[in-house]
Coordinates of C-alpha atoms in Angstrom, one line a residue:
X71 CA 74.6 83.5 60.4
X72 CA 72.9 81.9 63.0
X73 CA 72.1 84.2 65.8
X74 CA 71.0 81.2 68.1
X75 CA 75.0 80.3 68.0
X76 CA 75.8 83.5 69.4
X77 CA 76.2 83.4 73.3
X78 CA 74.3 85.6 75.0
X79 CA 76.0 88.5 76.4
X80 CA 75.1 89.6 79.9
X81 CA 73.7 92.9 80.4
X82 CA 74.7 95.1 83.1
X83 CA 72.5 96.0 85.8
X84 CA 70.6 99.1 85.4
X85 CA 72.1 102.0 87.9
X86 CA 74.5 101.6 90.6
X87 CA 74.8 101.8 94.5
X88 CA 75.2 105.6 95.4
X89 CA 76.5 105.8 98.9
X90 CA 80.0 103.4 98.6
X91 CA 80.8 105.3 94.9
X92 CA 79.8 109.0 96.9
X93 CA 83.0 108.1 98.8
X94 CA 85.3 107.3 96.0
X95 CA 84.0 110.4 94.5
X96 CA 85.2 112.2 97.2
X97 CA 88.3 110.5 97.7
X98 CA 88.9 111.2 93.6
X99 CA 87.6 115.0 94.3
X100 CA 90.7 115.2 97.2
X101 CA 93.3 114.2 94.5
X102 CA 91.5 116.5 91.8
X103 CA 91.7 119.2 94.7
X104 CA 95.9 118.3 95.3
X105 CA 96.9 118.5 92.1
X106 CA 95.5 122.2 91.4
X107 CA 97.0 122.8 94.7
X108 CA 100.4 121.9 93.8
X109 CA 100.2 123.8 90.3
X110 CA 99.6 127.1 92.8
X111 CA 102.5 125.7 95.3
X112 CA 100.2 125.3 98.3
X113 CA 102.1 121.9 98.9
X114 CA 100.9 121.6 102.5
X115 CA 97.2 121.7 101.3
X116 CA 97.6 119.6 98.7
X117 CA 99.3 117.1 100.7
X118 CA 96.5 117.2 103.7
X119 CA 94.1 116.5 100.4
X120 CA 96.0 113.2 99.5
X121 CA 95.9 112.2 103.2
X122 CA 91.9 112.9 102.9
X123 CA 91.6 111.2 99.9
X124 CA 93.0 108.1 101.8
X125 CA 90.3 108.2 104.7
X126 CA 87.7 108.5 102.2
X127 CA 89.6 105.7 99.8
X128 CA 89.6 103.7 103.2
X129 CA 86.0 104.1 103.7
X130 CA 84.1 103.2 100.2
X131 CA 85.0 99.5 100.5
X132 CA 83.9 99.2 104.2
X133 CA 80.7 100.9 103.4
X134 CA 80.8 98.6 100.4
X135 CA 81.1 95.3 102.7
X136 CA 78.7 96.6 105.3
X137 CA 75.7 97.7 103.4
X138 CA 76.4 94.6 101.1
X139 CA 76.3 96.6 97.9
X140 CA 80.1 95.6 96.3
X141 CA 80.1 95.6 92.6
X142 CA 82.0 95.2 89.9
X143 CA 81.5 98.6 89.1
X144 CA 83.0 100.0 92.2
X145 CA 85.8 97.8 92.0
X146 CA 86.9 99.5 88.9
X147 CA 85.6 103.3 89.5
X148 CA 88.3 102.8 92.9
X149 CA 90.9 101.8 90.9
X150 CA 90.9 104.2 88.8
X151 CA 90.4 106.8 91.1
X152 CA 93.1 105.5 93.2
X153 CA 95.6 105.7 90.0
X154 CA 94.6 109.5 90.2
X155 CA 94.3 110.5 94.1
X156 CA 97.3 108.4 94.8
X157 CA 99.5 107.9 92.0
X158 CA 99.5 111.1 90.0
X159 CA 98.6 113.4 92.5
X160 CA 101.7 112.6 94.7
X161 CA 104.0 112.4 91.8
X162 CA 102.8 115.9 90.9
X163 CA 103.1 117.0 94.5
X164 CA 106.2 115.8 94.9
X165 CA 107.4 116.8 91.1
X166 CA 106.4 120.5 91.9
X167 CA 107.7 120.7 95.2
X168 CA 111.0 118.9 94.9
X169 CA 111.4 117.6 91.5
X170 CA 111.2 120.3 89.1
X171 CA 114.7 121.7 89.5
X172 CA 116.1 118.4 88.2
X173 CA 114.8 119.0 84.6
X174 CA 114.1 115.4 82.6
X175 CA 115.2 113.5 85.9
X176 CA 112.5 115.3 88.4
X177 CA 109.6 114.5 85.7
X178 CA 111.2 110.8 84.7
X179 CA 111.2 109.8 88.6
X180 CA 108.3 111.7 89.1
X181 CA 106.0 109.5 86.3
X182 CA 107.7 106.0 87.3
X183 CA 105.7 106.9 90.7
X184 CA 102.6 107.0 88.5
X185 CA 103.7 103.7 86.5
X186 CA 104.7 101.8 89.5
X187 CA 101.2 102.9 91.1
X188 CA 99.4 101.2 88.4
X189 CA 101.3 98.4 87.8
X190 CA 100.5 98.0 91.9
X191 CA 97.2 98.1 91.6
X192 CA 96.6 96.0 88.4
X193 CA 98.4 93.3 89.9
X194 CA 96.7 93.6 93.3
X195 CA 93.3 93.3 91.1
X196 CA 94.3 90.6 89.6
X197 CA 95.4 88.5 92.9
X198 CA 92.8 89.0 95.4
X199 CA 92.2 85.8 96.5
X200 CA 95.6 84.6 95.5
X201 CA 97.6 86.2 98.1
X202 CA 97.1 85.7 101.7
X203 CA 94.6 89.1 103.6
X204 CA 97.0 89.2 106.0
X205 CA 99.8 91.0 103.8
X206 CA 100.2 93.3 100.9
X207 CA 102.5 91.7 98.3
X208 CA 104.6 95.4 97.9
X209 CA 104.1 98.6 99.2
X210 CA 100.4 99.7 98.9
X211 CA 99.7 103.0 96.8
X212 CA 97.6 104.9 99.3
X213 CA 100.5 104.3 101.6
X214 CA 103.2 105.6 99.1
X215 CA 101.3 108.8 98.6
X216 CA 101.0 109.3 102.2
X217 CA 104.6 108.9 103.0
X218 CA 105.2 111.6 100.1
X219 CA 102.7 113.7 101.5
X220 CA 103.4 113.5 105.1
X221 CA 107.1 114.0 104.0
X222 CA 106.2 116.9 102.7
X223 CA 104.0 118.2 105.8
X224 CA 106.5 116.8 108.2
X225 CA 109.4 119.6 106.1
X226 CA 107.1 122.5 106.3
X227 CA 106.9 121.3 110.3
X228 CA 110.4 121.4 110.3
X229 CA 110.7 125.0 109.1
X230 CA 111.6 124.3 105.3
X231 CA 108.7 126.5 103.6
X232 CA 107.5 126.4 100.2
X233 CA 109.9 124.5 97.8
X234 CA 112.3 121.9 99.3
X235 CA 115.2 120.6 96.4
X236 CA 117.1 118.1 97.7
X237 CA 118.4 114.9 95.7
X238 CA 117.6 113.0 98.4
X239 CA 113.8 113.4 97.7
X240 CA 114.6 112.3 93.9
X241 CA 116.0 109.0 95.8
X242 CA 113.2 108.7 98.3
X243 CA 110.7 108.9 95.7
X244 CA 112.6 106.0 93.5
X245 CA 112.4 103.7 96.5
X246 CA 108.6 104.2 97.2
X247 CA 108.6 103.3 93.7
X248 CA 110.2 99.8 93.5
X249 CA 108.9 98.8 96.8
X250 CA 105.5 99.3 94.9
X251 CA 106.0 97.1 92.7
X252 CA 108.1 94.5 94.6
X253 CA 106.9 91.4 95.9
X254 CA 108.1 92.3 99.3
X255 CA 105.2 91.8 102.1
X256 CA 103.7 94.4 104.0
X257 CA 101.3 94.1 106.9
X258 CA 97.9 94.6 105.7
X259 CA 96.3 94.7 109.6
X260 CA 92.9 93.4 108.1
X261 CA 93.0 90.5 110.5
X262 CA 93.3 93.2 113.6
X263 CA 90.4 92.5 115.9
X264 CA 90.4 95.7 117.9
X265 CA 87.0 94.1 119.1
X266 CA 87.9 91.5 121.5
X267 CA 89.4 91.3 124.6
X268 CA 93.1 92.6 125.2
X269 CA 95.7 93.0 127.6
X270 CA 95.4 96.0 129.4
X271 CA 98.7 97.1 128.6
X272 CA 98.1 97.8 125.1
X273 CA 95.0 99.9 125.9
X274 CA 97.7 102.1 127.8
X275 CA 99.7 102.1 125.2
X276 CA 97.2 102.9 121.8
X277 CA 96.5 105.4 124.2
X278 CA 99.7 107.5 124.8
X279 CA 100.5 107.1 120.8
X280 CA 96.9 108.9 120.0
X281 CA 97.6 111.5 122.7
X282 CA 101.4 111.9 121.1
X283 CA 99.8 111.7 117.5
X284 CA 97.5 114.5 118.3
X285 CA 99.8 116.5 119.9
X286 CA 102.7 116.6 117.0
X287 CA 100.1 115.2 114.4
X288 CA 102.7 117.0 111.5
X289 CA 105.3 114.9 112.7
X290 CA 104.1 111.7 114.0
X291 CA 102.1 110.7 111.1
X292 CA 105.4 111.3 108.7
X293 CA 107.2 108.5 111.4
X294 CA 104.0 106.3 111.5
X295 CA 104.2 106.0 107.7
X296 CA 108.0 106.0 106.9
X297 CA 107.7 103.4 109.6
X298 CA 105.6 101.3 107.5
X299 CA 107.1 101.5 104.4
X300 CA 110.4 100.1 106.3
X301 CA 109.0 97.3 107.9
X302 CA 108.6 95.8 104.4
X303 CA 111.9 96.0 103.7
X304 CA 113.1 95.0 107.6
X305 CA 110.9 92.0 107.8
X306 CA 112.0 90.7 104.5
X307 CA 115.9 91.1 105.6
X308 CA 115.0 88.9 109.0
X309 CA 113.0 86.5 107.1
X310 CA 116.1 86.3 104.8
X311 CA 118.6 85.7 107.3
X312 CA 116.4 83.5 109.1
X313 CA 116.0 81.2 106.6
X314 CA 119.7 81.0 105.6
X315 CA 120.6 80.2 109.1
X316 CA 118.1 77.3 109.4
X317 CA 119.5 76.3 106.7
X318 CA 123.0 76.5 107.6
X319 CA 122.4 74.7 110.5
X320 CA 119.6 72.0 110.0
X321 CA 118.3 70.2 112.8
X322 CA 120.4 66.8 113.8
X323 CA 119.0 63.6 112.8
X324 CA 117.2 61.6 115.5
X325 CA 118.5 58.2 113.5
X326 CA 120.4 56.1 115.5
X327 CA 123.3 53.5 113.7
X328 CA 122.3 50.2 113.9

């Protein structure tokens, strides 16, 4: 065999950059930390540690861009931390806080969370660049696992304690599901410039909702995130109807008849 035939293969770079991969670390430590948590039915602890997990998941790739040390490497370490801190972790949460009465059901719903999860985010590897920054194509999984964590913060708020069976939940938990894996758009908010000049008015505004968000943080941030996982849904049903009734009714023809 001639070895000058056989192409070259290129060797990975010796170590890899510590402070971006300290944070996904971190945000793979706060899922670690929610699972156990739900195996002792602490639910509301192990549901802050999911929202953690999401700040520090949040933080690794802007550290990442601003320190200019991306990598391959940390591309894939988040991923599949991300398939842990926010695809089984919730599912557990939510199988061992909701779920588990339901027998095969509870753990069947509970792992087509997980599946959906990483069918989400190998398909969102696989099309960066493809689809637009300025949406999501389906529901993100960090924002999945928050809405099943603030759900289940938002509950304990509410005054139902410790275990909370409801089928409803089982349903819930389906639809974050399918909207993860659906090609519906969500806003991504990566082309926000919260640095430039704005109307005064929404100053006032961001302003009263932090002051509100602070005050009832248990119960805002469970809105805030249902919110978004609607407005997937909402803007795909107006974009729908829009587009049938241009169609419908399509604009006159400027011809005139000789």
């Amino acid at each position: 065999m001639n070895m000058n035939n056989v192409p070259q293969r290129t060797r990975m770079k010796k170590g890899i950059y510590i402070l971006p991969n300290l944070f996904t670390s971190a945000s793979l430590f706060c899922g670690f930390y929610s699972m156990i948590a739900s195996f002792k039915e602490n639910f509301v602890p192990a549901a802050i540690a999911i929202l953690v997990s999401v700040i520090f998941d949040g933080l690794d790739g802007r550290v990442a861009r601003l320190t200019n040390t991306t990598s391959k490497f940390g591309a894939e370490y988040d991923s599949l931390a991300d398939v842990i801190s926010f695809g089984i972790a919730p599912a557990l949460l939510a199988y061992s806080w909701s779920l588990s009465i339901y027998g095969k059901w509870g753990w069947i719903v509970s792992f087509l969370f997980v599946l959906c999860g990483a069918l989400r985010l190998a398909r969102f590897n696989i099309q960066i660049g493809i689809i637009e920054s300025s949406v999501f194509n389906g529901l993100p999984i960090p924002a999945a696992a928050s809405v099943v964590a603030t759900t289940v913060i938002f509950f304990d708020e509410v005054g139902a304690e410790g275990a909370f069976h409801n089928e409803f939940i089982m349903v819930f938990v389906l639809i974050l599901s399918l909207l993860m894996v659906s090609s519906i758009k969500f806003y991504s908010f990566k082309d926000m410039k919260l640095l430039k000049r704005s109307p005064f008015i929404i100053f006032f505004l961001l302003t009263v909702l932090l002051i509100v968000i602070f005050h009832w943080p248990q119960i805002m941030l469970f809105v805030i995130m249902l919110g978004y996982a609607i407005s997937g849904p909402i803007w795909w049903v107006l974009k729908f109807f829009t587009k049938n009734k241009s169609t419908e009714n399509p604009p006159a023809s400027t011809d005139q008849m000789p």
